[in-house]
Every structure is written in C-alpha cells, then in structure tokens.
Coordinates of C-alpha atoms in Angstrom, one line a residue:
X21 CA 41.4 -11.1 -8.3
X22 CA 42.3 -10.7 -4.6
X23 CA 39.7 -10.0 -2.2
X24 CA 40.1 -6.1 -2.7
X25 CA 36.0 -5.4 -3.7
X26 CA 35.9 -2.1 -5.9
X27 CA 33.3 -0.1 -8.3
X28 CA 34.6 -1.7 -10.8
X29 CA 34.6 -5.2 -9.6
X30 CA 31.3 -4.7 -8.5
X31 CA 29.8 -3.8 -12.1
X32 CA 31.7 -6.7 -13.8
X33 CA 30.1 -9.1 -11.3
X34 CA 26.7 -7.6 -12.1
X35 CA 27.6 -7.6 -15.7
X36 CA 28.7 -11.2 -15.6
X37 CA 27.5 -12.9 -12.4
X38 CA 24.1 -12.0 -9.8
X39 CA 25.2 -8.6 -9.1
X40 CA 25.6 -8.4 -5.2
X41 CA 27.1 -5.6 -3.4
X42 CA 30.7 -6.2 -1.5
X43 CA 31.7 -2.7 -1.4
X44 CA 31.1 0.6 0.8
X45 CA 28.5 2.3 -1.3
X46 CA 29.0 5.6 0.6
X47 CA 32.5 5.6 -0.6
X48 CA 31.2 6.3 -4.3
X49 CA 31.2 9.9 -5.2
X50 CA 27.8 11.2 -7.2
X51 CA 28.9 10.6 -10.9
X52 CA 30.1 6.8 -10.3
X53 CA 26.9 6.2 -8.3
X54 CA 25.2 7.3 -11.0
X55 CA 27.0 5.5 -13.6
X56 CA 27.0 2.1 -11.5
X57 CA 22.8 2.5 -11.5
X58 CA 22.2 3.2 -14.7
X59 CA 24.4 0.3 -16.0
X60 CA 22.5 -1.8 -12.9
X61 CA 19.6 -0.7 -14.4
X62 CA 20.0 -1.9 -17.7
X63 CA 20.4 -5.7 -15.8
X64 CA 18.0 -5.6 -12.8
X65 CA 16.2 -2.8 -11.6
X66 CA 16.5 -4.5 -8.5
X67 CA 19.9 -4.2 -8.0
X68 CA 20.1 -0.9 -8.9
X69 CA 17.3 0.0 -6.3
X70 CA 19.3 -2.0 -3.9
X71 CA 22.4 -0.1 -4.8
X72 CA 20.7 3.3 -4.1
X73 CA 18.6 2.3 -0.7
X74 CA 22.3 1.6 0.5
X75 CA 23.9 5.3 -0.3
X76 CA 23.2 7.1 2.4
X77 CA 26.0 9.9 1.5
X78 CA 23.5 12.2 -0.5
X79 CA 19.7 11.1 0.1
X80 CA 18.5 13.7 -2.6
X81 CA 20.5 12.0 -5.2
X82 CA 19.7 8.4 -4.6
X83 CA 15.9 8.9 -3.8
X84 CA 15.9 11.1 -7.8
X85 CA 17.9 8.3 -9.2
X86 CA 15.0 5.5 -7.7
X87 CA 12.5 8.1 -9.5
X88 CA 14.4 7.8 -12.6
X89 CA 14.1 4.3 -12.5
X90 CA 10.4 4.4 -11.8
X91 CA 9.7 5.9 -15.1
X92 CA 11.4 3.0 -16.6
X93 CA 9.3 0.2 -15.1
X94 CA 6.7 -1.4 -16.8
X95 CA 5.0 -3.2 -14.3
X96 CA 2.4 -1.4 -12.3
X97 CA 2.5 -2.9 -9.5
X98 CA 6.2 -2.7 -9.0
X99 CA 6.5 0.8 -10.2
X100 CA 3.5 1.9 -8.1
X101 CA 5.9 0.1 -4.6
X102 CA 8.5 1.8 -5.9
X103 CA 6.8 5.1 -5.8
X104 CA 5.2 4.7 -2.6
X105 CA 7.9 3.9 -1.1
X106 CA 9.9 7.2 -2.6
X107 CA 6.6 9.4 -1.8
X108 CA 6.6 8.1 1.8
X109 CA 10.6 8.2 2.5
X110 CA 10.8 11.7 0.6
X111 CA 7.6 12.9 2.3
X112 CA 9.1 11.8 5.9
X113 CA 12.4 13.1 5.4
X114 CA 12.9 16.4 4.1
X115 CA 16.3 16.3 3.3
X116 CA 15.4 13.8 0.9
X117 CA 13.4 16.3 -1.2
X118 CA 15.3 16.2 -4.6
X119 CA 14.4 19.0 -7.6
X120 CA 10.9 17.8 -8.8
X121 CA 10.3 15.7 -6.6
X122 CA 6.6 16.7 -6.6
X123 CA 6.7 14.7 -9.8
X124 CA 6.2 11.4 -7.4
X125 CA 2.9 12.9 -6.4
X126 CA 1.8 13.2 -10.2
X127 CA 3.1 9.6 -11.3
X128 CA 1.2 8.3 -8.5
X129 CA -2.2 10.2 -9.2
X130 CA -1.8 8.9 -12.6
X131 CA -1.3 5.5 -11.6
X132 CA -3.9 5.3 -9.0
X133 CA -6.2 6.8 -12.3
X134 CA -5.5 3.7 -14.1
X135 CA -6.4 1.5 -11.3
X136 CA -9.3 2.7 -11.1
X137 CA -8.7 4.2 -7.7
X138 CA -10.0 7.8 -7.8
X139 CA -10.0 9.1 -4.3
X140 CA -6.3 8.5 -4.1
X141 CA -5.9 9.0 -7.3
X142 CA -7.3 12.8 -6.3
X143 CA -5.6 12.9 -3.1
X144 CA -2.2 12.1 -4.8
X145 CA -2.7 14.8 -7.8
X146 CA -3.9 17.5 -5.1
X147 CA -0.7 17.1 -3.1
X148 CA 1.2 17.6 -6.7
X149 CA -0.6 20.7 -7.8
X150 CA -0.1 22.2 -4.5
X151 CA 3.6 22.2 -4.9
X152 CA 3.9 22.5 -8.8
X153 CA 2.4 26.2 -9.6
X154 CA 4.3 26.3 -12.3
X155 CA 2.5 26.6 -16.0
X156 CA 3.7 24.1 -18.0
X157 CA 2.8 20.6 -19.2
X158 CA 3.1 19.0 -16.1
X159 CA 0.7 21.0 -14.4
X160 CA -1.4 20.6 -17.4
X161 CA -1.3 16.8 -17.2
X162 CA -1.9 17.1 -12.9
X163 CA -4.8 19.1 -13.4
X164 CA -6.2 16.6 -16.7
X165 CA -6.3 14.1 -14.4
X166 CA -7.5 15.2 -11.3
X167 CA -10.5 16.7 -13.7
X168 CA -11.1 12.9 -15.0
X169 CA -10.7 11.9 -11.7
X170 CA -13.2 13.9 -10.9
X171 CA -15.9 13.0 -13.5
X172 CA -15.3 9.2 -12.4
X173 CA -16.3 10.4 -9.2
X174 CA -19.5 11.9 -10.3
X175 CA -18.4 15.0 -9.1
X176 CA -18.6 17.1 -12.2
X177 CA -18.3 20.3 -10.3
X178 CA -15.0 19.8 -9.4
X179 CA -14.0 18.0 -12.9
X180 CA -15.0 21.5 -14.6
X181 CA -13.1 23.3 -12.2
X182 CA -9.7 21.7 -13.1
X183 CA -10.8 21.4 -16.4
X184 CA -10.7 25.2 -17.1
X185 CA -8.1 26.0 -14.9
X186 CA -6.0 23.9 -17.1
X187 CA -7.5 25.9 -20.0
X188 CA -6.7 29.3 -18.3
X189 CA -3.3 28.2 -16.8
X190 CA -1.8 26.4 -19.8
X191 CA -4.3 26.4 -23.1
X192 CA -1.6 25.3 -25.3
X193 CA -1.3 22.0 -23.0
X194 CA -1.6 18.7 -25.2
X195 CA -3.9 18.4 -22.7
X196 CA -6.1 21.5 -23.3
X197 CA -8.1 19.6 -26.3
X198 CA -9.0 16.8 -24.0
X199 CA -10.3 19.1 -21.7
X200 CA -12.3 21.0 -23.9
X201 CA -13.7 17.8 -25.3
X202 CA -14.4 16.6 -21.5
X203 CA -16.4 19.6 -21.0
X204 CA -18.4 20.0 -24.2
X205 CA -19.4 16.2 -22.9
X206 CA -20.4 17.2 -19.4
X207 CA -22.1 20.4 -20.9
X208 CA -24.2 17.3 -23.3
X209 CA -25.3 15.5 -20.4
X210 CA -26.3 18.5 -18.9
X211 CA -28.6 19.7 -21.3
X212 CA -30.2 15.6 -21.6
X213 CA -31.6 16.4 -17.8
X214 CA -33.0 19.5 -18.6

C-alpha cells in the first residue's frame, strides 16, 4: 500500500490491526473527524479519545465529540477521568467551550452523587445550574440532585430549597415526583422531632 498514510488507511488499520495514528489529524475537515471517532469509538474508546486530543484545528469540536463519548462509557472511573479532564481543559480554555458544554458540570455532579461524594458532587451541580437557566429537564435533573445531595449532607434547608425550585421552574420534570416525594419525607421527619 505505499507509505502514503490517509483517513482511510487509518480506519482500515483500526478496523483490522491496533489502530495507531500515522496521519496529520489537523488535515481532517469536521465531518471526517467525526466519522473516523465514532467508527474509533465503536473499537476503542481509547483511540478515538486519542484521535480527538490530537485535533487541534477546532477545539470546540473535539472537546464535544470526547463528551459524546463520555456518555457512552460504562466505567466510572474512566468516564469520571474523562470528564475531568474535559471540565478542566474546557474550563481553562475558553475557546474550547462547545454548545452545552455546561452538561460536563451535570454528568460530573451526578457522578460524584453516586460515589458518594456530596460536597463535589454539590460543587459540580452548582457550577451547572449557574450556567443552565434554562427550564427544561436538564435543569430539573441538576437541581434533583443537588437537592439529594443536599439531604445526604444533612442540610435539609438547602435540599428543600432545590427541591421546590425544581417544582416551580419545571413541575412537569420526571423529576418533579421525586421531589415531591423527597419533601413529603423531610416534612415526616420533621414532625417525628416535634
């Protein structure tokens, strides 16, 4: 095959053999870049992530297409490096802000939930609802979580607080029921110290 190293060359090695890179990434425009990372994808996360840490032509582009990939990875720990690692890059470089990339800040939250690690967990959601005012789901789930967050905390106060801003902001949430069962439940315990 020569020793001419192409896109397409590329995806039948990563198709067929370990999927290395011999080829100027930056020469890809934005639809094959994409294309080449979601078939990586499909192989080796890995290489895919590799692929996209390497195209530096549009920053906004790869850092979204590593998020994509983040929601795609069943591992927690890998998927909460991987999301650090967008979070902090994207955080420390602007111009790497891509459309919802506030997102990273609610996947995180969640995560740190799950882990049992509340005060990031809180620290995380707060930086999404700052930048996410908009009523929809999302916020919904941000604000769910931050609330439960909040209970785990023992900081009821503040659990209620989210709680019913979720119910004002977005009462048709999947998440509004939970929240109205969360509170009849801190309401309970209330009324036991009375």
């Amino acid at each position: 095959m020569g020793s001419t190293k192409t896109p397409v060359y590329w995806l039948t090695n990563l198709l067929i053999g370990d999927g290395s890179i011999n080829f100027q990434v930056n020469t890809l425009d934005a639809e094959t870049l994409v294309f080449l990372a979601d078939e990586a994808e499909k192989k080796n996360p890995d290489t895919a992530i590799k692929l996209l840490n390497e195209y530096t032509k549009d920053p906004k582009l790869a850092a979204k297409q590593k998020f994509k990939i983040s929601k795609n990875i069943s591992d927690d720990a890998k998927r909460e490096q991987l999301l650090v690692s967008i979070y902090q890059d994207v955080n420390k470089n602007p111009g790497k802000q891509f459309d919802g990339y506030e997102e990273v800040s609610l996947d995180m939250g969640i995560l740190y939930y799950k882990k049992n690690s509340f005060r990031p967990a809180v620290e995380a959601l707060s930086s999404f609802l700052q930048n996410h005012a908009q009523r929809d789901e999302k916020r919904a789930e941000g604000l769910y979580y931050m609330g439960k967050s909040y209970l785990k905390l023992k900081d009821n106060d503040n659990a209620v607080k989210n709680y019913m801003e979720l119910l004002e902001s977005v009462p048709n949430s999947v998440y509004a029921s939970a929240a109205r069962t969360e509170l009849e439940e801190i309401q309970w315990r209330k009324s036991l110290t009375r």
